[in-house]
Short mmCIF file of C-alpha atoms and ligand atoms in Angstrom, two decimals:
data_model
loop_
_atom_site.label_atom_id
_atom_site.label_comp_id
_atom_site.label_asym_id
_atom_site.label_seq_id
_atom_site.Cartn_x
_atom_site.Cartn_y
_atom_site.Cartn_z
CA MET C 1 -3.41 25.09 -25.24
CA HIS C 2 -6.57 26.59 -24.52
CA GLU C 3 -10.08 25.35 -23.30
CA ALA C 4 -12.28 25.51 -25.70
CA GLU C 5 -16.20 25.41 -25.89
CA ASP C 6 -18.64 22.69 -26.32
CA TRP C 7 -18.01 21.31 -29.51
CA ASN C 8 -20.32 18.69 -29.02
CA ALA C 9 -23.51 21.51 -29.04
CA PRO C 10 -25.36 21.51 -31.79
CA PHE C 11 -24.74 23.73 -34.68
CA GLU C 12 -27.11 25.97 -33.61
CA ASN C 13 -25.35 27.16 -30.73
CA VAL C 14 -21.96 27.91 -32.01
CA ARG C 15 -21.11 31.77 -32.12
CA PRO C 16 -20.05 32.14 -35.70
CA LEU C 17 -16.92 32.02 -37.04
CA ASP C 18 -14.69 33.89 -38.89
CA VAL C 19 -12.93 31.02 -40.53
CA LEU C 20 -13.91 27.46 -41.27
CA ALA C 21 -11.58 25.31 -42.21
CA ILE C 22 -13.36 22.15 -44.66
CA ALA C 23 -11.11 19.18 -44.73
CA ALA C 24 -11.73 15.22 -45.73
CA HIS C 25 -9.69 13.70 -43.28
CA PRO C 26 -8.45 14.13 -39.77
CA ASP C 27 -5.39 15.42 -40.25
CA ASP C 28 -5.55 17.01 -43.24
CA VAL C 29 -5.18 21.03 -42.29
CA GLU C 30 -2.61 19.86 -39.62
CA GLN C 31 -0.68 19.19 -43.06
CA THR C 32 -2.24 22.14 -45.36
CA CYS C 33 -3.47 24.99 -43.23
CA GLY C 34 -2.81 24.32 -39.43
CA GLY C 35 -0.39 26.97 -39.40
CA THR C 36 -2.34 29.91 -41.20
CA LEU C 37 -5.40 28.34 -38.76
CA LEU C 38 -3.52 29.05 -35.60
CA ARG C 39 -1.84 32.32 -36.96
CA ALA C 40 -5.25 33.64 -37.73
CA ALA C 41 -6.40 32.29 -34.28
CA GLU C 42 -3.43 34.28 -32.66
CA THR C 43 -4.88 37.36 -34.56
CA GLY C 44 -7.53 37.12 -32.40
CA TYR C 45 -10.32 35.28 -34.74
CA ARG C 46 -12.98 32.54 -34.34
CA THR C 47 -11.50 29.61 -36.44
CA GLY C 48 -13.55 26.26 -36.64
CA ILE C 49 -12.56 22.82 -38.68
CA LEU C 50 -14.89 20.33 -39.97
CA ASP C 51 -13.64 17.24 -41.01
CA LEU C 52 -15.91 15.20 -43.23
CA THR C 53 -15.07 11.93 -42.32
CA ALA C 54 -13.39 9.85 -39.24
CA GLY C 55 -10.69 8.11 -41.15
CA ASP C 56 -12.99 5.13 -40.90
CA MET C 57 -10.38 3.29 -43.85
CA GLY C 58 -7.62 3.90 -42.08
CA SER C 59 -5.40 0.68 -40.82
CA ARG C 60 -4.44 2.65 -37.79
CA GLY C 61 -6.68 3.06 -34.69
CA THR C 62 -10.23 3.66 -34.72
CA PRO C 63 -12.96 6.54 -35.94
CA GLU C 64 -13.46 7.36 -32.37
CA LEU C 65 -9.67 7.83 -31.45
CA ARG C 66 -8.84 9.69 -34.56
CA ILE C 67 -11.70 12.26 -33.70
CA GLU C 68 -10.19 12.54 -29.97
CA GLU C 69 -6.98 12.89 -31.34
CA SER C 70 -8.60 15.91 -33.67
CA LYS C 71 -9.80 17.93 -30.80
CA THR C 72 -6.14 17.44 -29.00
CA ALA C 73 -4.80 18.82 -32.42
CA ALA C 74 -7.50 21.46 -32.30
CA ARG C 75 -6.44 22.98 -29.10
CA HIS C 76 -2.52 23.17 -30.10
CA LEU C 77 -4.14 25.10 -33.20
CA LEU C 78 -6.29 27.07 -30.88
CA ALA C 79 -9.45 26.29 -32.84
CA ALA C 80 -12.73 27.39 -31.32
CA TRP C 81 -14.60 24.96 -32.43
CA ARG C 82 -13.74 21.29 -34.35
CA HIS C 83 -16.94 18.59 -35.80
CA ASN C 84 -16.33 15.66 -37.56
CA LEU C 85 -19.48 14.57 -39.84
CA ARG C 86 -18.33 11.09 -39.78
CA TRP C 87 -18.74 10.21 -43.55
CA PRO C 88 -17.68 7.36 -45.36
CA ASP C 89 -14.08 7.54 -45.64
CA ALA C 90 -12.30 6.96 -48.56
CA ARG C 91 -16.27 7.02 -50.47
CA LEU C 92 -17.26 10.46 -50.55
CA GLU C 93 -19.42 11.62 -52.57
CA ASN C 94 -20.45 14.70 -54.09
CA THR C 95 -24.47 13.88 -53.03
CA ILE C 96 -27.33 16.18 -52.41
CA THR C 97 -27.81 15.05 -48.86
CA ALA C 98 -23.82 16.09 -48.88
CA ARG C 99 -24.28 19.26 -50.21
CA MET C 100 -27.60 20.43 -48.42
CA THR C 101 -26.11 19.09 -44.83
CA LEU C 102 -22.90 21.02 -45.15
CA ALA C 103 -24.83 24.26 -47.09
CA GLY C 104 -26.79 24.05 -43.23
CA VAL C 105 -23.84 23.62 -41.41
CA VAL C 106 -22.40 26.84 -43.11
CA ARG C 107 -25.44 28.86 -42.84
CA ARG C 108 -25.03 27.83 -38.73
CA LEU C 109 -21.66 28.71 -38.34
CA ARG C 110 -21.38 31.87 -41.25
CA PRO C 111 -17.54 31.84 -41.85
CA GLY C 112 -16.46 34.51 -43.28
CA VAL C 113 -13.34 32.59 -44.83
CA VAL C 114 -13.87 29.25 -45.99
CA ILE C 115 -10.93 26.95 -46.58
CA LEU C 116 -11.10 24.01 -48.74
CA PRO C 117 -8.65 21.18 -50.21
CA TYR C 118 -7.19 22.25 -53.65
CA TRP C 119 -9.56 21.06 -56.31
CA THR C 120 -7.66 18.25 -57.69
CA GLY C 121 -4.96 15.65 -56.21
CA ARG C 122 -4.53 12.12 -55.95
CA HIS C 123 -7.32 10.67 -53.03
CA PRO C 124 -10.94 11.23 -54.49
CA ASP C 125 -12.04 12.36 -50.96
CA HIS C 126 -9.92 15.70 -51.25
CA TYR C 127 -10.89 16.55 -54.71
CA ARG C 128 -14.80 15.76 -53.77
CA ALA C 129 -14.05 17.74 -50.27
CA SER C 130 -13.34 20.61 -52.05
CA GLU C 131 -16.65 20.62 -54.54
CA ILE C 132 -18.80 19.45 -51.89
CA GLY C 133 -17.67 22.65 -49.75
CA TYR C 134 -17.69 24.90 -52.78
CA GLU C 135 -21.19 23.75 -53.85
CA ALA C 136 -21.99 23.85 -50.40
CA CYS C 137 -20.90 27.50 -49.81
CA PHE C 138 -22.69 28.33 -53.17
CA LEU C 139 -26.05 26.99 -51.57
CA ALA C 140 -25.92 28.50 -47.99
CA GLY C 141 -26.60 31.58 -49.55
CA LEU C 142 -29.87 30.83 -51.13
CA ARG C 143 -32.97 32.32 -49.15
CA ARG C 144 -35.56 29.67 -50.10
CA LEU C 145 -32.48 26.84 -49.01
CA GLU C 146 -34.49 26.09 -45.49
CA GLU C 147 -37.06 27.66 -43.89
CA ASP C 148 -35.08 27.77 -39.70
CA THR C 149 -31.74 29.54 -40.84
CA PRO C 150 -30.99 32.50 -42.68
CA PRO C 151 -28.58 32.55 -45.87
CA HIS C 152 -25.37 32.88 -45.63
CA ARG C 153 -22.34 32.99 -47.97
CA PRO C 154 -18.92 33.06 -47.33
CA PHE C 155 -16.99 36.47 -48.63
CA LYS C 156 -13.35 34.66 -49.45
CA ILE C 157 -13.05 30.68 -50.33
CA LEU C 158 -9.39 29.97 -50.01
CA TYR C 159 -7.90 26.58 -51.48
CA SER C 160 -5.31 24.98 -49.01
CA SER C 161 -2.60 24.06 -52.13
CA LEU C 162 0.15 22.62 -50.10
CA TYR C 163 -0.03 19.19 -51.86
CA ALA C 164 -1.20 20.52 -55.31
CA ASN C 165 2.23 21.41 -56.73
CA VAL C 166 0.57 24.65 -58.12
CA ALA C 167 1.97 28.32 -58.21
CA PRO C 168 -0.32 29.77 -55.05
CA SER C 169 -1.65 33.27 -55.20
CA PHE C 170 -0.14 33.40 -51.84
CA VAL C 171 1.78 32.21 -49.50
CA VAL C 172 1.25 32.93 -45.35
CA ASP C 173 4.17 32.96 -42.92
CA ILE C 174 4.08 30.28 -40.87
CA SER C 175 7.58 30.36 -38.98
CA ARG C 176 6.50 31.58 -35.80
CA GLN C 177 3.92 28.70 -36.00
CA LEU C 178 5.31 25.48 -37.31
CA GLU C 179 6.10 24.47 -33.84
CA ALA C 180 2.40 23.94 -32.74
CA ARG C 181 1.35 23.06 -36.40
CA MET C 182 3.93 20.34 -35.44
CA ALA C 183 2.86 19.79 -32.50
CA ALA C 184 -0.84 19.32 -33.79
CA LEU C 185 -0.10 16.65 -36.06
CA LEU C 186 1.97 14.86 -33.64
CA SER C 187 -1.09 14.81 -31.78
CA TYR C 188 -2.54 11.63 -33.76
CA THR C 189 -0.20 9.15 -31.85
CA SER C 190 -2.49 6.60 -33.59
CA GLN C 191 -1.30 7.45 -36.84
CA TYR C 192 2.07 9.05 -36.01
CA GLY C 193 3.25 6.54 -33.68
CA ASP C 194 6.78 6.18 -32.09
CA SER C 195 9.52 5.31 -34.47
CA SER C 196 9.26 1.49 -33.20
CA GLU C 197 6.72 1.18 -35.15
CA ALA C 198 7.46 3.11 -38.10
CA SER C 199 7.17 1.35 -41.68
CA ASP C 200 7.23 2.72 -45.21
CA LEU C 201 3.44 3.19 -44.42
CA PHE C 202 4.01 5.22 -40.70
CA PRO C 203 6.74 7.39 -41.22
CA SER C 204 8.77 8.01 -38.16
CA HIS C 205 8.47 11.33 -35.94
CA ALA C 206 11.53 12.69 -37.71
CA GLU C 207 10.65 11.91 -41.12
CA VAL C 208 7.26 13.55 -40.54
CA ARG C 209 9.07 16.54 -39.06
CA GLU C 210 11.82 16.62 -41.66
CA ARG C 211 9.19 16.24 -44.71
CA LEU C 212 6.68 19.23 -43.38
CA ALA C 213 9.35 20.92 -42.65
CA SER C 214 10.75 20.74 -46.10
CA ILE C 215 7.75 21.58 -47.59
CA ALA C 216 6.79 25.06 -45.41
CA ARG C 217 10.49 25.89 -46.17
CA PHE C 218 10.01 25.58 -49.74
CA TYR C 219 6.56 27.67 -49.64
CA GLY C 220 8.37 29.96 -47.63
CA ASN C 221 11.12 30.65 -49.53
CA LEU C 222 8.55 32.18 -52.29
CA ILE C 223 7.67 34.91 -50.04
CA GLY C 224 11.19 35.52 -48.22
CA VAL C 225 10.42 34.12 -44.82
CA LYS C 226 11.44 30.66 -43.27
CA TYR C 227 8.34 28.75 -43.56
CA GLY C 228 4.92 28.95 -45.24
CA GLU C 229 1.36 27.50 -46.36
CA PRO C 230 0.03 28.51 -49.78
CA PHE C 231 -3.38 28.99 -50.98
CA VAL C 232 -4.79 29.59 -54.50
CA VAL C 233 -7.90 32.01 -55.03
CA LYS C 234 -10.07 31.77 -58.48
CA GLU C 235 -10.70 35.71 -58.31
CA THR C 236 -7.90 38.23 -58.64
CA MET C 237 -6.33 39.77 -55.84
CA GLN C 238 -6.90 43.34 -55.31
CA VAL C 239 -4.16 46.21 -54.68
CA ASP C 240 -5.01 49.90 -53.12
CA ASP C 241 -1.04 50.40 -52.39
CA ILE C 242 1.25 49.69 -55.03
CA VAL C 243 4.01 51.21 -52.71
CA ASN C 244 3.50 48.82 -49.65
CA LEU C 245 3.83 45.49 -51.21
CA PRO C 246 4.93 42.54 -49.50
CA VAL C 247 7.88 40.08 -50.73
CA ARG C 248 10.89 41.58 -52.48
CA SER C 249 11.47 41.35 -56.49
CA ILE C 250 14.83 41.84 -56.93
ZN1 ZN I 301 -6.78 13.31 -46.59
#
């Protein structure tokens, strides 16, 4: 874990990010794209996480506690920045205010890559976060949106598809990052308490580890590595060198 900068600083004072993951709830990125964020950070990129809600409808813990836990988790992932907008949990709405607020954040953080939840799913917050995130990234590129910030549109939008059961456009090898991602997720001690408190709703550590590792193993297998995280992009991926393509065909 490393010492991060002041995450409570106004958005204006945050140095631009290379990668920004936008998620509905604290602990979403830890389950879906945390290994990829960590790997990007290890490569030297500045990564950030923006959670839209603090999980105030959750039956365990308090929003304040979850935000504290999310900061611990972010340090496991070597994130340079994490913030929570504290929008209403389980009631996310794609309003003009939501889009404009998020567009303002994107203009200030200036990420080159934005990771969003996949655009369909069981939990309405996830697909709403995906939609609000996409539309905010579009709006952020409009010159006249705000007077005091220059326009910025991320170059790339990746949809984190781990829970979507769709064929990924690509998979990131997170074999060396899985343990740290697991530690990040288990930082949410109010959600993933010890096994004596385990119930159907709050599985034990062993259960969480097995479930996460199995899913990561499945996606890793698709590219011939141990553990992986899947992503979907809407545009076609370009190839320049057909002789040096990864992933064996036969
Ligand atoms: Zn969630």
